[in-house]
Coordinates of C-alpha atoms in Angstrom, one line a residue:
M1 CA -78.7 55.2 -37.2
A2 CA -75.8 53.0 -38.0
L3 CA -72.5 53.8 -36.2
P4 CA -69.4 53.9 -38.3
Q5 CA -67.2 50.7 -37.9
F6 CA -64.1 51.4 -35.7
K7 CA -60.8 50.5 -37.3
P8 CA -57.7 50.4 -35.0
P9 CA -54.9 52.5 -36.2
A10 CA -52.2 50.6 -38.1
F11 CA -48.7 50.7 -36.8
K12 CA -45.8 50.0 -39.1
L13 CA -42.6 48.8 -37.4
P14 CA -39.4 50.1 -39.0
A15 CA -37.3 47.6 -40.8
P16 CA -34.4 46.5 -38.6
D17 CA -31.0 47.9 -39.6
L18 CA -29.1 44.5 -39.7
A19 CA -26.0 46.1 -41.0
G20 CA -25.9 48.5 -38.1
L21 CA -26.6 45.8 -35.6
L22 CA -23.7 43.7 -36.7
K23 CA -21.4 46.6 -36.4
S24 CA -22.4 47.2 -32.8
P25 CA -19.8 46.2 -30.1
L26 CA -22.6 44.6 -28.0
A27 CA -23.2 42.0 -30.8
G28 CA -19.7 40.7 -30.5
V29 CA -19.9 40.3 -26.8
A30 CA -23.2 38.5 -27.0
A31 CA -21.9 36.1 -29.6
A32 CA -18.8 35.3 -27.6
A33 CA -20.9 34.6 -24.5
A34 CA -23.2 32.3 -26.4
L35 CA -20.2 30.4 -27.9
F36 CA -18.6 30.0 -24.4
A37 CA -21.8 28.7 -22.9
G38 CA -22.2 26.1 -25.6
A39 CA -18.6 24.9 -25.2
A40 CA -19.1 24.7 -21.4
V41 CA -22.2 22.6 -21.8
A42 CA -20.4 20.2 -24.2
L43 CA -17.4 20.0 -21.8
V44 CA -19.5 19.1 -18.8
A45 CA -21.3 16.5 -20.8
L46 CA -18.0 14.9 -21.8
M47 CA -16.0 15.2 -18.6
G48 CA -18.7 14.9 -15.9
P49 CA -19.2 17.2 -13.0
F50 CA -16.2 19.0 -11.5
E51 CA -14.8 17.1 -8.5
G52 CA -11.4 18.7 -8.0
G53 CA -8.0 17.2 -8.8
A54 CA -6.7 16.1 -12.2
P55 CA -9.1 16.1 -15.2
H56 CA -10.6 12.8 -16.1
A57 CA -12.8 11.2 -18.7
R58 CA -15.8 9.1 -17.9
L59 CA -16.1 5.9 -19.9
P60 CA -18.3 2.9 -19.5
L61 CA -16.3 0.2 -17.6
D62 CA -16.4 -2.4 -20.4
A63 CA -15.4 0.2 -23.0
A64 CA -12.5 1.5 -20.9
F65 CA -11.1 -1.9 -20.1
H66 CA -11.2 -3.0 -23.7
A67 CA -9.8 0.2 -25.1
A68 CA -7.1 0.6 -22.5
P69 CA -3.5 0.2 -23.8
P70 CA -1.3 -2.7 -22.7
G71 CA -0.5 -2.6 -19.0
W72 CA -3.4 -0.4 -17.9
R73 CA -5.5 -3.0 -16.2
E74 CA -2.5 -4.4 -14.2
A75 CA -1.3 -0.9 -13.3
L76 CA -4.7 0.0 -11.9
R77 CA -4.5 -2.6 -9.2
P78 CA -3.0 -1.3 -5.9
A79 CA -0.1 -3.1 -4.3
Q80 CA -2.3 -3.9 -1.3
G81 CA -6.1 -4.3 -1.0
P82 CA -8.8 -4.6 -3.7
L83 CA -9.3 -2.4 -6.7
V84 CA -12.1 0.1 -6.0
V85 CA -13.9 1.8 -8.9
Q86 CA -17.3 3.4 -9.5
P87 CA -20.0 1.0 -10.7
D88 CA -19.8 2.2 -14.3
V89 CA -16.7 4.4 -14.5
V90 CA -13.0 3.8 -14.5
R91 CA -10.5 6.6 -14.3
L92 CA -7.2 6.3 -16.1
S93 CA -4.1 8.2 -14.9
E94 CA -2.6 10.8 -17.1
R95 CA 0.7 8.9 -17.8
P96 CA 0.8 5.1 -18.0
L97 CA 4.1 3.2 -18.1
A98 CA 4.3 3.1 -21.9
P99 CA 6.3 0.5 -23.8
L100 CA 9.9 1.6 -24.4
A101 CA 10.4 3.2 -27.8
A102 CA 13.6 3.2 -29.7
T103 CA 14.4 6.6 -28.3
G104 CA 13.0 5.8 -24.8
W105 CA 16.0 7.3 -23.1
N106 CA 14.9 10.7 -24.3
A107 CA 11.4 10.3 -22.9
P108 CA 10.2 12.5 -20.1
A109 CA 11.2 11.3 -16.6
A110 CA 8.7 9.3 -14.6
P111 CA 6.5 11.4 -12.3
P112 CA 8.0 12.0 -8.8
V113 CA 7.3 9.4 -6.2
R114 CA 7.8 9.3 -2.5
A115 CA 11.3 8.0 -1.8
L116 CA 11.8 5.6 1.1
A117 CA 14.5 6.0 3.8
G118 CA 17.9 6.5 2.2
G119 CA 16.7 8.9 -0.6
A120 CA 16.3 8.6 -4.3
L121 CA 19.1 7.6 -6.6
P122 CA 20.1 10.0 -9.4
A123 CA 17.9 9.8 -12.5
A124 CA 19.3 7.8 -15.5
P125 CA 21.1 8.1 -17.8
I126 CA 23.9 10.1 -16.2
A127 CA 25.8 12.3 -18.5
G128 CA 29.2 10.9 -19.5
F129 CA 28.2 7.3 -18.9
F130 CA 26.3 6.5 -22.0
A131 CA 26.5 6.8 -25.8
P132 CA 23.7 6.5 -28.3
G133 CA 23.2 3.0 -29.7
P134 CA 21.1 1.6 -32.5
G135 CA 18.2 0.9 -30.1
G136 CA 18.8 3.3 -27.2
P137 CA 21.6 4.4 -24.9
L138 CA 24.5 2.1 -24.3
P139 CA 26.6 2.2 -21.0
I140 CA 30.2 3.4 -21.4
I141 CA 33.2 4.0 -19.1
A142 CA 33.5 7.8 -18.5
Q143 CA 36.6 9.7 -19.6
D144 CA 37.8 10.0 -15.9
G145 CA 37.7 6.2 -15.6
R146 CA 34.6 5.8 -13.5
T147 CA 32.2 3.1 -14.6
P148 CA 28.4 2.6 -14.8
A149 CA 28.9 -0.2 -12.1
E150 CA 30.1 2.5 -9.7
V151 CA 27.8 5.4 -10.5
Y152 CA 24.5 3.4 -10.7
A153 CA 25.1 1.4 -7.6
R154 CA 23.5 2.4 -4.4
P155 CA 26.0 4.1 -2.1
F156 CA 26.9 2.1 1.0
T157 CA 28.9 2.7 4.1
S158 CA 29.7 -0.3 6.3
N159 CA 29.1 -0.1 10.0
G160 CA 31.2 -3.1 10.8
R161 CA 28.4 -5.5 11.2
P162 CA 27.9 -8.7 9.1
K163 CA 26.4 -7.6 5.8
I164 CA 23.4 -9.4 4.1
G165 CA 22.3 -8.6 0.6
L166 CA 19.3 -9.8 -1.4
V167 CA 18.4 -9.6 -5.1
V168 CA 14.7 -9.9 -6.0
G169 CA 14.1 -10.6 -9.7
G170 CA 11.5 -11.4 -12.3
L171 CA 10.3 -7.8 -12.2
G172 CA 8.6 -5.8 -15.0
L173 CA 6.2 -8.4 -16.4
N174 CA 3.6 -8.3 -13.6
A175 CA 2.7 -4.7 -12.8
R176 CA 1.2 -5.4 -9.4
A177 CA 4.1 -7.4 -8.2
T178 CA 6.6 -4.9 -9.6
R179 CA 5.0 -2.0 -7.8
Q180 CA 4.8 -4.0 -4.6
A181 CA 8.5 -4.8 -4.7
I182 CA 9.5 -1.2 -5.5
E183 CA 7.2 0.4 -2.9
T184 CA 7.3 -2.1 0.0
L185 CA 10.8 -3.5 0.1
R186 CA 13.6 -1.7 1.8
P187 CA 15.7 0.4 -0.6
E188 CA 18.8 -1.6 0.3
I189 CA 17.3 -4.6 -1.6
T190 CA 18.5 -4.9 -5.2
L191 CA 15.9 -5.4 -7.9
S192 CA 16.4 -7.1 -11.2
F193 CA 14.2 -6.6 -14.2
V194 CA 13.2 -8.9 -17.1
V195 CA 14.7 -7.4 -20.3
Y196 CA 11.6 -8.1 -22.3
A197 CA 9.3 -6.1 -20.0
E198 CA 7.3 -3.3 -21.5
G199 CA 7.9 0.1 -20.1
L200 CA 11.2 -1.1 -18.7
Q201 CA 12.8 2.4 -18.4
G202 CA 9.7 3.6 -16.5
W203 CA 10.0 0.7 -14.0
I204 CA 13.7 1.3 -13.5
D205 CA 13.2 5.0 -13.0
M206 CA 10.6 4.2 -10.4
A207 CA 12.8 1.7 -8.6
R208 CA 15.7 4.2 -8.5
A209 CA 13.4 7.0 -7.2
H210 CA 12.7 4.7 -4.3
G211 CA 16.4 4.1 -3.7
H212 CA 16.8 0.6 -5.2
E213 CA 19.8 -0.2 -7.4
V214 CA 18.9 -2.2 -10.4
L215 CA 20.2 -5.2 -12.4
L216 CA 19.1 -6.4 -15.9
E217 CA 18.4 -10.0 -16.3
T218 CA 20.3 -11.5 -19.3
P219 CA 18.7 -14.5 -21.0
L220 CA 21.4 -17.2 -21.3
E221 CA 21.1 -20.7 -22.9
P222 CA 20.1 -23.4 -20.4
L223 CA 20.9 -27.1 -20.6
D224 CA 17.4 -28.0 -21.7
Y225 CA 17.2 -25.5 -24.6
P226 CA 15.0 -25.3 -26.7
D227 CA 12.5 -27.0 -24.4
N228 CA 13.2 -24.2 -22.0
D229 CA 13.6 -21.1 -24.3
P230 CA 14.5 -17.7 -22.6
G231 CA 13.4 -15.8 -25.7
P232 CA 14.7 -14.4 -29.0
Y233 CA 17.7 -12.6 -27.6
T234 CA 19.1 -15.5 -25.6
L235 CA 22.9 -15.6 -25.6
M236 CA 23.8 -19.0 -27.1
T237 CA 26.8 -21.1 -26.2
D238 CA 27.9 -21.8 -29.7
A239 CA 27.5 -18.3 -31.0
S240 CA 30.6 -16.4 -32.2
P241 CA 31.8 -13.5 -30.0
P242 CA 30.5 -10.9 -32.5
E243 CA 27.1 -12.5 -32.4
T244 CA 27.1 -12.5 -28.6
A245 CA 28.2 -8.9 -28.5
K246 CA 25.4 -7.9 -31.0
K247 CA 22.6 -9.6 -29.0
L248 CA 24.1 -8.2 -25.8
E249 CA 24.0 -4.7 -27.3
W250 CA 20.3 -5.0 -27.8
I251 CA 19.8 -6.1 -24.2
L252 CA 21.9 -3.3 -22.9
S253 CA 20.1 -0.7 -25.0
R254 CA 16.7 -1.6 -23.6
A255 CA 17.1 0.9 -20.7
S256 CA 19.5 2.8 -18.6
G257 CA 20.3 3.1 -14.9
Y258 CA 21.5 -0.5 -14.1
F259 CA 24.9 -1.2 -12.5
G260 CA 25.2 -4.6 -14.0
L261 CA 23.7 -7.8 -15.3
T262 CA 22.4 -11.0 -13.7
N263 CA 21.7 -14.3 -15.4
Y264 CA 18.3 -15.6 -16.4
L265 CA 18.8 -19.4 -16.6
G266 CA 22.1 -20.0 -18.4
S267 CA 23.3 -23.4 -17.0
R268 CA 24.9 -24.4 -20.4
F269 CA 26.2 -20.9 -21.3
L270 CA 27.9 -20.2 -18.0
A271 CA 29.6 -23.6 -18.0
D272 CA 31.3 -22.9 -21.3
D273 CA 34.7 -21.1 -21.0
R274 CA 34.5 -19.5 -24.5
A275 CA 30.9 -18.3 -24.1
Y276 CA 31.4 -16.8 -20.7
E277 CA 34.6 -15.0 -21.8
A278 CA 32.7 -13.3 -24.6
L279 CA 30.2 -12.1 -22.1
A280 CA 32.8 -11.0 -19.6
A281 CA 34.7 -9.1 -22.3
S282 CA 31.7 -7.0 -23.1
L283 CA 31.1 -6.3 -19.4
R284 CA 34.7 -5.2 -19.0
A285 CA 34.5 -2.9 -22.0
R286 CA 31.4 -1.2 -20.7
G287 CA 32.3 -1.1 -17.0
L288 CA 29.5 -3.3 -15.8
A289 CA 29.2 -5.8 -13.0
F290 CA 27.9 -9.4 -13.1
V291 CA 25.8 -10.9 -10.2
D292 CA 24.6 -14.5 -10.6
D293 CA 22.1 -16.6 -8.8
G294 CA 24.7 -19.3 -7.9
T295 CA 25.0 -20.8 -11.4
A296 CA 28.3 -19.1 -12.1
A297 CA 29.9 -19.2 -8.6
R298 CA 33.3 -20.2 -10.0
R299 CA 33.4 -17.6 -12.8
G300 CA 35.4 -14.4 -12.7
G301 CA 36.4 -12.6 -15.9
N302 CA 38.1 -9.6 -14.2
V303 CA 34.8 -7.8 -13.6
P304 CA 33.1 -6.8 -10.4
R305 CA 31.4 -10.0 -9.3
A306 CA 29.0 -11.4 -6.7
T307 CA 27.3 -14.7 -6.4
A308 CA 24.2 -15.6 -4.4
E309 CA 24.9 -18.5 -2.1
R310 CA 21.2 -19.6 -1.9
V311 CA 17.8 -19.1 -3.6
I312 CA 15.4 -18.2 -0.8
D313 CA 12.1 -19.3 -2.4
D314 CA 12.7 -22.7 -4.0
Q315 CA 9.9 -23.7 -1.7
L316 CA 7.0 -21.3 -1.8
S317 CA 5.9 -21.0 1.8
A318 CA 6.6 -18.3 4.3
G319 CA 8.1 -20.8 6.7
A320 CA 10.5 -22.2 4.2
I321 CA 11.6 -18.7 3.1
D322 CA 12.1 -17.7 6.7
Q323 CA 14.5 -20.7 7.1
Q324 CA 16.5 -19.7 4.1
L325 CA 16.8 -16.1 5.4
L326 CA 18.0 -17.4 8.7
A327 CA 20.6 -19.5 6.8
L328 CA 21.7 -16.2 5.1
E329 CA 22.1 -14.6 8.5
A330 CA 24.2 -17.6 9.7
G331 CA 26.4 -17.3 6.6
A332 CA 26.9 -13.6 7.1
L333 CA 27.9 -14.3 10.7
Q334 CA 30.5 -16.8 9.7
R335 CA 32.0 -15.1 6.6
G336 CA 31.2 -11.4 7.2
Q337 CA 28.7 -11.2 4.4
A338 CA 26.1 -13.2 2.5
L339 CA 24.0 -12.7 -0.6
G340 CA 20.7 -14.4 -1.5
S341 CA 18.3 -14.2 -4.4
G342 CA 14.6 -14.7 -4.9
F343 CA 11.7 -14.2 -7.3
A344 CA 8.9 -11.7 -7.0
Y345 CA 6.2 -14.2 -5.8
P346 CA 3.6 -12.6 -3.5
V347 CA 4.8 -14.8 -0.6
T348 CA 8.4 -13.9 -1.2
L349 CA 7.7 -10.1 -1.3
E350 CA 5.6 -10.2 1.9
T351 CA 8.1 -12.4 3.8
V352 CA 11.2 -10.4 2.7
A353 CA 9.5 -7.1 3.5
R354 CA 8.9 -8.3 7.1
W355 CA 12.3 -9.8 7.5
A356 CA 14.2 -6.8 6.1
N357 CA 12.5 -4.5 8.7
E358 CA 13.7 -6.7 11.5
V359 CA 17.1 -8.1 10.5
E360 CA 19.2 -5.1 11.6
Q361 CA 17.7 -5.4 15.1
R362 CA 19.5 -8.7 15.4
G363 CA 23.0 -7.2 14.7
Y364 CA 23.3 -7.3 10.9
Q365 CA 23.5 -4.7 8.2
L366 CA 21.3 -4.8 5.2
A367 CA 23.4 -4.1 2.1
P368 CA 22.8 -3.7 -1.6
A369 CA 24.3 -6.4 -3.8
S370 CA 26.9 -4.0 -5.2
A371 CA 28.4 -3.6 -1.7
L372 CA 29.2 -7.4 -1.7
M373 CA 31.1 -7.4 -5.0
A374 CA 34.7 -8.1 -5.6
R375 CA 36.7 -8.0 -8.9
R376 CA 37.7 -11.5 -9.9

C-alpha cells in the first residue's frame, strides 16, 4: 500500500514593520554607532596610529618636501646634528614661520620658547610705541617722550667692568643659521635681521623671547652700485628726502620690536651729507637708534649712535676670529668699552658662542649694543 507523501508544514513570516522599526530609539543608537565607527576607520587611515603628542599627517617624503611651503625644509633642520626622519614620512609642525603679511603685526604671537639667562624681552609691538602704516606698524615716540630705542633695547646695568658688545647680522634668510644664532648665542649679543627675510616678525619674536635685542638691516647704496645691488628698497644717495622717507617707511613697517637700524653696505650713501641727514631725520622723528659696522664712524645726526670698531670675521677661520675677539677685549680694556660686528657664518656662530661663555671670567662684561650708544 502506498504511503501518503509527507509535506512539511509551511511557515509564513510576518512582513517586517519598517515604519515601526525606524521609529524605535534603538535604531538611532545603532545608526550613530555605525557612523562613528566608519569615521574612526577613515581617521586612522589618514592620520596613522596614535602615538601621543600633537596630531600629525603622514605623507610620502617626496610629496611632503615638494608640497611644503617656503621655509619648511630649512626650518626642519635642527641647529645641531643631522635631520632625522622616518624612511617614508616627514612630520610638519603645526605653525611654520609664515611670510609676513600686510597685517603681520596683528598675527598671533610666536609659540612660547625657552628663554635663556636674563629672561625674555616684552612681546612687540608695545602699546603706545607704534601707529598703523600702509604696510604694517610704524615706530613712534610715545606721548610721555619715551622712544622705541629705549623700550625695545635690552635692559642693562653696568658692574663697572670693561664692556664688550657684539652685533651678529645677516639673519632671517637661512633658517638653520638664524635658529642657531637665536638659540645658542648669549642673550646679551645683539642680532640684526635682513629686511627682505620671509617671516621676519616671527624671527624677531623668537629672538626677543630668547632675550636678544634686535636691529633691522637697512640696504644703502654702495660705491659699486648697481654691480652690487642691495635690493629694490635700497636708499639711494641722489634720492630726494621724501623718496628716502617713503622707502624707509616700507623698511620700518616690515616688522616691530627693533630698537634701531644698522647699515647693509652703504659706502656711497653714508659718505654723502645730504643723504645721511635724510636718514637721520627719519630716525629722530621715530625715536630710533643707528648702529653701523664702521662705515659711518664719523656720522652723528643727533640720534643714539654706536659704531663697531672691527668686523670679527673678515677671515673665515676660528683662529682669525679669536684674534679679532681678543683685539676687542684689548680695546675695551683701553677705552672702557668696545663693539664688534660679524655675520652669521657657521664658524662665526660657533666661535662667538664659545667666546661669549668665557669672556666674563677674564674680567669683562658682555653688553648689548644699545648699552654702548651715545647721542651724537
